[in-house]
PDB file of C-alpha atoms in Angstrom:
ATOM      1  CA  MET O  18      32.022 135.880  43.621  1.00 72.00           C
ATOM      2  CA  SER O  19      32.758 132.576  41.705  1.00 83.00           C
ATOM      3  CA  ASN O  20      31.753 129.156  42.637  1.00 85.00           C
ATOM      4  CA  THR O  21      35.253 128.241  43.359  1.00 87.00           C
ATOM      5  CA  VAL O  22      35.692 130.967  46.101  1.00 87.00           C
ATOM      6  CA  ARG O  23      32.322 129.984  47.619  1.00 86.00           C
ATOM      7  CA  GLN O  24      33.131 126.515  47.876  1.00 89.00           C
ATOM      8  CA  SER O  25      36.452 127.257  49.384  1.00 89.00           C
ATOM      9  CA  LEU O  26      34.901 129.381  52.012  1.00 91.00           C
ATOM     10  CA  LYS O  27      32.265 126.531  52.796  1.00 91.00           C
ATOM     11  CA  ARG O  28      35.046 123.960  53.165  1.00 90.00           C
ATOM     12  CA  ARG O  29      36.808 126.085  55.573  1.00 90.00           C
ATOM     13  CA  VAL O  30      33.920 126.867  57.638  1.00 91.00           C
ATOM     14  CA  VAL O  31      33.033 123.376  58.180  1.00 92.00           C
ATOM     15  CA  GLU O  32      36.526 122.589  58.996  1.00 91.00           C
ATOM     16  CA  LEU O  33      36.952 125.340  61.378  1.00 90.00           C
ATOM     17  CA  ILE O  34      33.552 124.827  63.152  1.00 91.00           C
ATOM     18  CA  GLY O  35      33.907 121.112  63.295  1.00 89.00           C
ATOM     19  CA  ARG O  36      37.320 121.168  65.157  1.00 87.00           C
ATOM     20  CA  GLU O  37      35.565 122.912  68.026  1.00 86.00           C
ATOM     21  CA  LEU O  38      32.286 120.807  68.234  1.00 87.00           C
ATOM     22  CA  PRO O  39      32.024 118.122  71.320  1.00 84.00           C
ATOM     23  CA  ASP O  40      32.244 114.632  70.068  1.00 85.00           C
ATOM     24  CA  GLU O  41      28.411 114.090  69.642  1.00 87.00           C
ATOM     25  CA  LEU O  42      27.844 116.836  67.270  1.00 92.00           C
ATOM     26  CA  PHE O  43      28.748 117.137  63.679  1.00 92.00           C
ATOM     27  CA  CYS O  44      28.816 120.056  61.107  1.00 92.00           C
ATOM     28  CA  GLU O  45      27.811 119.315  57.347  1.00 90.00           C
ATOM     29  CA  ALA O  46      27.553 121.792  54.449  1.00 87.00           C
ATOM     30  CA  GLU O  47      24.259 121.996  52.166  1.00 83.00           C
ATOM     31  CA  GLU O  48      23.525 123.919  48.925  1.00 78.00           C
ATOM     32  CA  ASP O  49      23.122 127.454  50.691  1.00 77.00           C
ATOM     33  CA  GLY O  50      24.188 126.805  54.277  1.00 84.00           C
ATOM     34  CA  LEU O  51      25.156 124.694  57.140  1.00 89.00           C
ATOM     35  CA  ARG O  52      23.779 122.351  59.416  1.00 89.00           C
ATOM     36  CA  VAL O  53      25.124 121.123  62.995  1.00 91.00           C
ATOM     37  CA  LYS O  54      23.193 117.943  63.995  1.00 90.00           C
ATOM     38  CA  ARG O  55      23.779 115.264  66.758  1.00 89.00           C
ATOM     39  CA  ARG O  56      25.368 112.021  65.684  1.00 90.00           C
ATOM     40  CA  ALA O  57      23.059 109.994  67.583  1.00 89.00           C
ATOM     41  CA  ASP O  58      19.906 110.987  65.634  1.00 88.00           C
ATOM     42  CA  GLY O  59      20.766 113.476  63.129  1.00 87.00           C
ATOM     43  CA  THR O  60      18.574 116.032  64.772  1.00 85.00           C
ATOM     44  CA  PRO O  61      19.573 119.889  63.976  1.00 85.00           C
ATOM     45  CA  VAL O  62      20.976 121.399  67.176  1.00 82.00           C
ATOM     46  CA  VAL O  63      20.299 125.011  65.772  1.00 80.00           C
ATOM     47  CA  PRO O  64      18.093 126.234  62.886  1.00 78.00           C
ATOM     48  CA  ASP O  65      19.654 126.062  59.330  1.00 82.00           C
ATOM     49  CA  ILE O  66      22.901 128.812  59.105  1.00 85.00           C
ATOM     50  CA  PRO O  67      22.753 130.691  56.024  1.00 87.00           C
ATOM     51  CA  LEU O  68      26.256 131.234  54.199  1.00 89.00           C
ATOM     52  CA  GLU O  69      25.508 134.226  52.079  1.00 87.00           C
ATOM     53  CA  PRO O  70      26.092 136.790  54.799  1.00 87.00           C
ATOM     54  CA  LEU O  71      29.782 135.554  54.782  1.00 89.00           C
ATOM     55  CA  TYR O  72      29.882 135.580  51.034  1.00 89.00           C
ATOM     56  CA  ARG O  73      28.812 139.118  51.178  1.00 86.00           C
ATOM     57  CA  ARG O  74      31.176 140.439  53.400  1.00 87.00           C
ATOM     58  CA  VAL O  75      34.042 138.430  51.782  1.00 89.00           C
ATOM     59  CA  GLU O  76      33.253 139.863  48.294  1.00 89.00           C
ATOM     60  CA  GLU O  77      32.620 143.495  49.616  1.00 87.00           C
ATOM     61  CA  LYS O  78      36.028 143.448  51.697  1.00 88.00           C
ATOM     62  CA  PRO O  79      38.166 140.729  49.959  1.00 87.00           C
ATOM     63  CA  ASP O  80      41.082 142.070  52.409  1.00 87.00           C
ATOM     64  CA  GLU O  81      39.180 141.141  55.439  1.00 86.00           C
ATOM     65  CA  ARG O  82      38.224 137.769  54.412  1.00 88.00           C
ATOM     66  CA  ARG O  83      40.011 135.870  57.390  1.00 87.00           C
ATOM     67  CA  THR O  84      38.558 138.274  59.873  1.00 86.00           C
ATOM     68  CA  ALA O  85      34.755 137.820  58.434  1.00 86.00           C
ATOM     69  CA  LEU O  86      35.581 133.907  58.144  1.00 89.00           C
ATOM     70  CA  TYR O  87      36.573 133.749  61.972  1.00 86.00           C
ATOM     71  CA  ALA O  88      33.848 136.108  63.182  1.00 85.00           C
ATOM     72  CA  PHE O  89      31.389 133.995  61.205  1.00 87.00           C
ATOM     73  CA  VAL O  90      32.385 130.833  62.768  1.00 88.00           C
ATOM     74  CA  SER O  91      32.446 132.353  66.251  1.00 85.00           C
ATOM     75  CA  ARG O  92      28.770 133.416  66.090  1.00 82.00           C
ATOM     76  CA  VAL O  93      27.887 129.853  65.187  1.00 86.00           C
ATOM     77  CA  LEU O  94      29.967 128.354  67.626  1.00 85.00           C
ATOM     78  CA  ALA O  95      27.854 130.722  70.226  1.00 80.00           C
ATOM     79  CA  ALA O  96      24.579 129.749  69.068  1.00 79.00           C
ATOM     80  CA  VAL O  97      25.574 126.016  69.133  1.00 82.00           C
ATOM     81  CA  ARG O  98      26.827 126.693  72.726  1.00 77.00           C
ATOM     82  CA  GLY O  99      23.751 128.460  73.647  1.00 68.00           C
ATOM     83  CA  GLN O 100      21.719 125.421  72.333  1.00 71.00           C
ATOM     84  CA  THR O 101      23.436 122.705  74.224  1.00 69.00           C
ATOM     85  CA  ALA O 102      24.027 124.571  77.550  1.00 65.00           C
ATOM     86  CA  ASP O 103      21.689 123.997  80.829  1.00 66.00           C
ATOM     87  CA  ARG O 104      18.071 125.033  79.661  1.00 70.00           C
ATOM     88  CA  SER O 105      16.351 125.155  83.020  1.00 79.00           C
ATOM     89  CA  LEU O 106      14.566 128.458  83.532  1.00 87.00           C
ATOM     90  CA  ALA O 107      14.313 128.321  87.582  1.00 82.00           C
ATOM     91  CA  GLY O 108      16.437 131.246  89.099  1.00 85.00           C
ATOM     92  CA  ARG O 109      17.426 132.917  85.660  1.00 87.00           C
ATOM     93  CA  GLU O 110      14.368 134.818  85.462  1.00 92.00           C
ATOM     94  CA  SER O 111      16.574 138.196  84.699  1.00 93.00           C
ATOM     95  CA  ARG O 112      18.268 136.257  81.652  1.00 93.00           C
ATOM     96  CA  ILE O 113      15.201 135.769  79.436  1.00 96.00           C
ATOM     97  CA  TYR O 114      14.529 138.272  76.564  1.00 97.00           C
ATOM     98  CA  PRO O 115      12.098 137.983  73.571  1.00 98.00           C
ATOM     99  CA  VAL O 116      13.581 137.484  70.297  1.00 96.00           C
ATOM    100  CA  LEU O 117      12.085 137.642  66.746  1.00 96.00           C
ATOM    101  CA  ARG O 118      12.213 135.272  64.022  1.00 93.00           C
ATOM    102  CA  HIS O 119      10.587 134.722  60.717  1.00 90.00           C
ATOM    103  CA  ALA O 120       7.237 132.988  60.831  1.00 89.00           C
ATOM    104  CA  SER O 121       8.261 130.234  58.759  1.00 87.00           C
ATOM    105  CA  LEU O 122      10.258 128.647  61.388  1.00 85.00           C
ATOM    106  CA  LEU O 123       7.016 128.061  63.823  1.00 85.00           C
ATOM    107  CA  ARG O 124       5.322 126.476  60.526  1.00 83.00           C
ATOM    108  CA  GLU O 125       8.604 124.243  60.306  1.00 76.00           C
ATOM    109  CA  ASN O 126       8.501 123.687  64.059  1.00 77.00           C
ATOM    110  CA  PRO O 127       5.086 124.326  65.347  1.00 83.00           C
ATOM    111  CA  ASP O 128       5.265 122.277  68.594  1.00 85.00           C
ATOM    112  CA  ARG O 129       8.734 123.018  69.572  1.00 86.00           C
ATOM    113  CA  TRP O 130       9.501 126.849  71.203  1.00 90.00           C
ATOM    114  CA  VAL O 131       7.013 128.877  73.339  1.00 94.00           C
ATOM    115  CA  SER O 132       6.075 131.615  70.911  1.00 95.00           C
ATOM    116  CA  ARG O 133       3.565 134.509  70.558  1.00 93.00           C
ATOM    117  CA  SER O 134       1.721 136.008  67.552  1.00 91.00           C
ATOM    118  CA  HIS O 135       3.401 139.187  66.289  1.00 93.00           C
ATOM    119  CA  THR O 136       2.815 139.878  62.457  1.00 92.00           C
ATOM    120  CA  GLU O 137       2.079 137.872  59.520  1.00 89.00           C
ATOM    121  CA  GLU O 138       5.757 138.059  58.786  1.00 90.00           C
ATOM    122  CA  THR O 139       7.268 137.578  62.181  1.00 94.00           C
ATOM    123  CA  ALA O 140       6.979 135.812  65.442  1.00 94.00           C
ATOM    124  CA  ILE O 141       8.050 136.121  69.053  1.00 96.00           C
ATOM    125  CA  LEU O 142       9.902 133.482  70.548  1.00 96.00           C
ATOM    126  CA  TYR O 143      12.059 133.616  73.930  1.00 96.00           C
ATOM    127  CA  ALA O 144      15.626 133.421  74.483  1.00 93.00           C
ATOM    128  CA  LEU O 145      17.492 132.092  77.725  1.00 91.00           C
ATOM    129  CA  ASP O 146      20.915 134.210  77.527  1.00 90.00           C
ATOM    130  CA  HIS O 147      24.281 132.349  78.384  1.00 82.00           C
ATOM    131  CA  GLY O 148      26.578 135.317  77.792  1.00 80.00           C
ATOM    132  CA  GLU O 149      28.177 133.929  74.445  1.00 72.00           C
ATOM    133  CA  GLY O 150      24.675 132.971  72.823  1.00 76.00           C
ATOM    134  CA  TYR O 151      21.394 131.849  73.900  1.00 85.00           C
ATOM    135  CA  THR O 152      18.939 129.136  73.943  1.00 83.00           C
ATOM    136  CA  LEU O 153      15.440 129.242  72.507  1.00 89.00           C
ATOM    137  CA  ILE O 154      13.093 128.260  74.991  1.00 92.00           C
ATOM    138  CA  GLU O 155      11.284 125.314  74.378  1.00 90.00           C
ATOM    139  CA  ARG O 156       7.823 124.264  75.834  1.00 91.00           C
ATOM    140  CA  GLU O 157       9.362 121.504  77.900  1.00 89.00           C
ATOM    141  CA  ALA O 158      11.567 123.874  79.567  1.00 89.00           C
ATOM    142  CA  LEU O 159       8.245 126.097  80.177  1.00 92.00           C
ATOM    143  CA  ALA O 160       6.362 123.275  81.653  1.00 92.00           C
ATOM    144  CA  GLU O 161       9.252 122.108  83.898  1.00 89.00           C
ATOM    145  CA  ALA O 162       9.753 125.446  85.311  1.00 90.00           C
ATOM    146  CA  GLY O 163       5.929 125.860  86.136  1.00 92.00           C
ATOM    147  CA  TRP O 164       5.128 128.729  83.951  1.00 93.00           C
ATOM    148  CA  SER O 165       2.606 130.146  82.195  1.00 95.00           C
ATOM    149  CA  GLU O 166       3.235 131.445  78.680  1.00 95.00           C
ATOM    150  CA  GLU O 167       1.796 134.849  79.930  1.00 96.00           C
ATOM    151  CA  MET O 168       4.343 135.062  82.866  1.00 95.00           C
ATOM    152  CA  LEU O 169       7.157 134.146  80.554  1.00 96.00           C
ATOM    153  CA  HIS O 170       6.499 137.096  78.198  1.00 97.00           C
ATOM    154  CA  ARG O 171       6.332 139.415  81.230  1.00 96.00           C
ATOM    155  CA  ARG O 172       9.522 138.736  82.425  1.00 96.00           C
ATOM    156  CA  ALA O 173      11.121 138.538  79.290  1.00 97.00           C
ATOM    157  CA  MET O 174       9.563 142.145  78.091  1.00 97.00           C
ATOM    158  CA  ALA O 175      10.854 143.588  81.657  1.00 97.00           C
ATOM    159  CA  ASN O 176      14.099 142.447  81.114  1.00 97.00           C
ATOM    160  CA  LEU O 177      14.129 144.184  77.402  1.00 97.00           C
ATOM    161  CA  GLU O 178      12.854 147.460  78.692  1.00 97.00           C
ATOM    162  CA  GLY O 179      15.767 147.531  80.939  1.00 96.00           C
ATOM    163  CA  LEU O 180      18.109 147.473  78.046  1.00 96.00           C
ATOM    164  CA  PRO O 181      19.684 150.769  76.711  1.00 95.00           C
ATOM    165  CA  VAL O 182      18.333 152.026  73.179  1.00 95.00           C
ATOM    166  CA  PRO O 183      21.371 153.420  71.375  1.00 95.00           C
ATOM    167  CA  ILE O 184      20.169 155.088  68.256  1.00 96.00           C
ATOM    168  CA  LYS O 185      22.472 156.437  65.247  1.00 96.00           C
ATOM    169  CA  THR O 186      20.610 158.479  62.907  1.00 96.00           C
ATOM    170  CA  GLU O 187      21.367 159.328  59.239  1.00 96.00           C
ATOM    171  CA  GLN O 188      19.223 162.244  57.077  1.00 95.00           C
ATOM    172  CA  VAL O 189      18.734 160.959  53.350  1.00 95.00           C
ATOM    173  CA  GLY O 190      17.022 163.847  51.907  1.00 94.00           C
ATOM    174  CA  PRO O 191      14.074 164.719  53.951  1.00 95.00           C
ATOM    175  CA  ASN O 192      14.018 160.972  55.619  1.00 96.00           C
ATOM    176  CA  ARG O 193      15.442 160.552  58.969  1.00 96.00           C
ATOM    177  CA  ILE O 194      16.700 156.825  59.566  1.00 97.00           C
ATOM    178  CA  HIS O 195      17.074 155.472  62.824  1.00 97.00           C
ATOM    179  CA  PHE O 196      19.581 152.698  63.441  1.00 97.00           C
ATOM    180  CA  ILE O 197      19.432 150.668  66.366  1.00 97.00           C
ATOM    181  CA  SER O 198      22.274 148.065  66.622  1.00 94.00           C
ATOM    182  CA  PRO O 199      23.510 147.431  69.991  1.00 94.00           C
ATOM    183  CA  ARG O 200      25.865 144.351  69.905  1.00 86.00           C
ATOM    184  CA  ASP O 201      23.890 142.242  72.553  1.00 91.00           C
ATOM    185  CA  GLY O 202      21.545 139.849  70.304  1.00 89.00           C
ATOM    186  CA  TYR O 203      18.418 141.854  70.990  1.00 95.00           C
ATOM    187  CA  ALA O 204      18.690 144.732  68.634  1.00 96.00           C
ATOM    188  CA  ALA O 205      15.307 143.809  66.636  1.00 96.00           C
ATOM    189  CA  SER O 206      13.659 142.874  69.726  1.00 97.00           C
ATOM    190  CA  ARG O 207      13.553 146.577  70.542  1.00 97.00           C
ATOM    191  CA  VAL O 208      10.748 146.695  67.909  1.00 97.00           C
ATOM    192  CA  LEU O 209       8.542 145.168  70.675  1.00 97.00           C
ATOM    193  CA  LEU O 210       8.932 148.703  72.866  1.00 97.00           C
ATOM    194  CA  THR O 211       5.643 150.286  71.602  1.00 95.00           C
ATOM    195  CA  SER O 212       6.478 153.274  73.955  1.00 95.00           C
ATOM    196  CA  MET O 213       9.580 153.924  72.020  1.00 96.00           C
ATOM    197  CA  LEU O 214       7.620 153.582  68.556  1.00 96.00           C
ATOM    198  CA  GLU O 215       4.898 155.899  69.804  1.00 95.00           C
ATOM    199  CA  GLU O 216       7.342 158.672  70.862  1.00 95.00           C
ATOM    200  CA  MET O 217       9.055 158.412  67.685  1.00 96.00           C
ATOM    201  CA  GLU O 218       5.738 158.483  65.664  1.00 95.00           C
ATOM    202  CA  ARG O 219       4.710 161.731  67.589  1.00 94.00           C
ATOM    203  CA  SER O 220       7.792 163.351  66.880  1.00 94.00           C
ATOM    204  CA  LYS O 221       7.939 162.576  63.140  1.00 95.00           C
ATOM    205  CA  THR O 222       7.804 165.471  60.684  1.00 94.00           C
ATOM    206  CA  GLY O 223       6.870 162.884  57.653  1.00 94.00           C
ATOM    207  CA  ASP O 224       3.921 161.021  56.461  1.00 92.00           C
ATOM    208  CA  ALA O 225       4.624 157.707  58.168  1.00 94.00           C
ATOM    209  CA  LEU O 226       6.983 155.957  60.512  1.00 97.00           C
ATOM    210  CA  GLY O 227       8.506 152.894  58.860  1.00 96.00           C
ATOM    211  CA  VAL O 228      10.058 150.216  60.683  1.00 97.00           C
ATOM    212  CA  ALA O 229      12.334 147.099  59.487  1.00 97.00           C
ATOM    213  CA  VAL O 230      13.563 144.215  61.247  1.00 96.00           C
ATOM    214  CA  PRO O 231      15.920 142.844  58.757  1.00 94.00           C
ATOM    215  CA  HIS O 232      18.102 140.401  60.862  1.00 93.00           C
ATOM    216  CA  GLN O 233      18.224 140.047  64.674  1.00 91.00           C
ATOM    217  CA  ASP O 234      21.255 142.631  65.130  1.00 93.00           C
ATOM    218  CA  VAL O 235      19.425 145.427  63.515  1.00 95.00           C
ATOM    219  CA  LEU O 236      16.243 147.709  64.183  1.00 97.00           C
ATOM    220  CA  ILE O 237      15.525 150.311  61.674  1.00 97.00           C
ATOM    221  CA  VAL O 238      13.140 152.994  62.414  1.00 98.00           C
ATOM    222  CA  ALA O 239      12.402 155.564  59.741  1.00 97.00           C
ATOM    223  CA  ASP O 240      10.770 159.114  59.767  1.00 97.00           C
ATOM    224  CA  LEU O 241       9.348 158.728  55.797  1.00 95.00           C
ATOM    225  CA  HIS O 242       8.267 161.387  53.616  1.00 94.00           C
ATOM    226  CA  GLY O 243       6.064 160.357  50.527  1.00 90.00           C
ATOM    227  CA  GLU O 244       6.293 156.974  48.435  1.00 89.00           C
ATOM    228  CA  THR O 245      10.229 157.641  47.820  1.00 91.00           C
ATOM    229  CA  GLY O 246      10.899 157.232  51.583  1.00 93.00           C
ATOM    230  CA  ALA O 247       8.981 154.277  51.722  1.00 92.00           C
ATOM    231  CA  GLN O 248      10.769 152.747  48.743  1.00 92.00           C
ATOM    232  CA  LEU O 249      13.949 153.672  50.396  1.00 94.00           C
ATOM    233  CA  LEU O 250      13.358 151.953  53.392  1.00 95.00           C
ATOM    234  CA  ALA O 251      12.200 148.814  51.505  1.00 93.00           C
ATOM    235  CA  ARG O 252      15.738 149.079  49.868  1.00 93.00           C
ATOM    236  CA  LEU O 253      17.367 148.987  53.189  1.00 94.00           C
ATOM    237  CA  ALA O 254      15.069 146.269  54.574  1.00 94.00           C
ATOM    238  CA  HIS O 255      16.184 143.995  51.601  1.00 91.00           C
ATOM    239  CA  ASP O 256      19.963 144.742  51.490  1.00 90.00           C
ATOM    240  CA  PHE O 257      20.121 144.578  55.445  1.00 91.00           C
ATOM    241  CA  ALA O 258      18.373 140.927  55.505  1.00 88.00           C
ATOM    242  CA  SER O 259      20.909 139.539  53.205  1.00 80.00           C
ATOM    243  CA  LYS O 260      23.475 140.466  55.289  1.00 78.00           C
ATOM    244  CA  GLY O 261      22.945 139.362  58.781  1.00 76.00           C
ATOM    245  CA  PRO O 262      23.695 136.017  60.323  1.00 73.00           C
ATOM    246  CA  VAL O 263      20.099 135.634  61.510  1.00 82.00           C
ATOM    247  CA  PRO O 264      17.635 136.718  58.979  1.00 87.00           C
ATOM    248  CA  ILE O 265      14.022 137.805  60.199  1.00 93.00           C
ATOM    249  CA  SER O 266      12.010 139.882  57.618  1.00 92.00           C
ATOM    250  CA  PRO O 267      13.016 141.440  54.067  1.00 92.00           C
ATOM    251  CA  LEU O 268       9.857 143.314  54.042  1.00 93.00           C
ATOM    252  CA  PRO O 269       9.481 146.581  55.833  1.00 95.00           C
ATOM    253  CA  PHE O 270       6.406 147.912  57.867  1.00 95.00           C
ATOM    254  CA  PHE O 271       4.369 150.895  58.654  1.00 95.00           C
ATOM    255  CA  TRP O 272       3.770 151.697  62.187  1.00 95.00           C
ATOM    256  CA  GLU O 273      -0.100 152.754  62.198  1.00 92.00           C
ATOM    257  CA  ARG O 274      -2.224 153.069  65.011  1.00 90.00           C
ATOM    258  CA  GLY O 275      -0.359 150.666  67.340  1.00 91.00           C
ATOM    259  CA  GLU O 276       0.686 148.005  64.705  1.00 93.00           C
ATOM    260  CA  LEU O 277       3.141 147.201  62.351  1.00 94.00           C
ATOM    261  CA  VAL O 278       1.473 146.720  58.837  1.00 93.00           C
ATOM    262  CA  PRO O 279       3.854 145.064  56.293  1.00 92.00           C
ATOM    263  CA  PHE O 280       4.361 146.840  52.593  1.00 90.00           C
ATOM    264  CA  LEU O 281       5.827 145.930  49.283  1.00 86.00           C
ATOM    265  CA  VAL O 282       7.026 148.113  46.440  1.00 82.00           C
ATOM    266  CA  VAL O 283       5.510 146.836  43.107  1.00 80.00           C
ATOM    267  CA  GLN O 284       5.977 148.123  39.615  1.00 71.00           C
ATOM    268  CA  HIS O 285       2.893 150.003  38.442  1.00 69.00           C
ATOM    269  CA  GLY O 286       3.474 150.688  34.616  1.00 66.00           C
ATOM    270  CA  THR O 287       6.707 152.614  34.657  1.00 67.00           C
ATOM    271  CA  GLN O 288       6.467 153.728  38.297  1.00 74.00           C
ATOM    272  CA  PRO O 289       6.957 151.855  41.645  1.00 75.00           C
ATOM    273  CA  ARG O 290       3.907 151.891  44.065  1.00 78.00           C
ATOM    274  CA  VAL O 291       3.971 151.178  47.750  1.00 77.00           C
ATOM    275  CA  ARG O 292       1.255 148.607  48.731  1.00 76.00           C
ATOM    276  CA  ARG O 293       0.204 147.556  52.136  1.00 78.00           C
ATOM    277  CA  LYS O 294      -0.191 143.728  53.042  1.00 75.00           C
ATOM    278  CA  LYS O 295      -2.996 142.432  55.242  1.00 68.00           C
ATOM    279  CA  ASN O 296      -1.718 141.500  58.327  1.00 59.00           C
ATOM    280  CA  ARG O 297      -3.231 138.063  58.960  1.00 57.00           C
ATOM    281  CA  ARG O 298      -1.805 136.686  62.054  1.00 52.00           C
ATOM    282  CA  ASP O 299      -2.119 132.828  62.990  1.00 45.00           C
TER     283      ASP O 299
END
């Protein structure tokens, strides 16, 4: 895609979002994405919004440019509405869910949100669902509710366990690839359902159970045969991570002894090899 087309899309997105924002907020373009900020102090309302998923969608399906553009704007506005909605937790226990984010988000904002350790690549945060978008729960809101972090986690997990788990399966050679992608904003969160992963591990016929959480709207679980299967999952994770509106991790994982172990595909001579990473949690 030419730089001219990218700049045109970026300007149009900023224009469309700006029309819908309340007076106290504004949208500005950066080199690789967007930011929605408060006019009063310039603080961001939502994390940086990457534009690469929109660019890729338009490049792959140029005839659907208008549809892709308006869908992207709609998702951004839903996220903004979620972040600016009433954040009180009292009486909203049934609308709280766990969500995954890349661990770098917490390194940039270590004290803002309630979080829980997950893997070296990922962290668990918590969301208050507003129907059209959700609010990431901040420590201040938790204190106002008088809840402990463990209480919040238990309530969020109970709600997650009540959601359906629709699965679409594709066979690629000997490997069975399961895609979990409900349109509720919590697809990747279902990786926290350990009983589901344990059941899939028991039923696998390959050498390993692979898992990927490339972005918030998809969870991939795969019955993998050999290094070829692991390499296939690594390609899928990287490809999906570049397409989702809220990327999480481009690295895939093995599910081993009840833990997610990230792995890399590295070049060894003329042959790619699978290498596990040490899972150092903060």
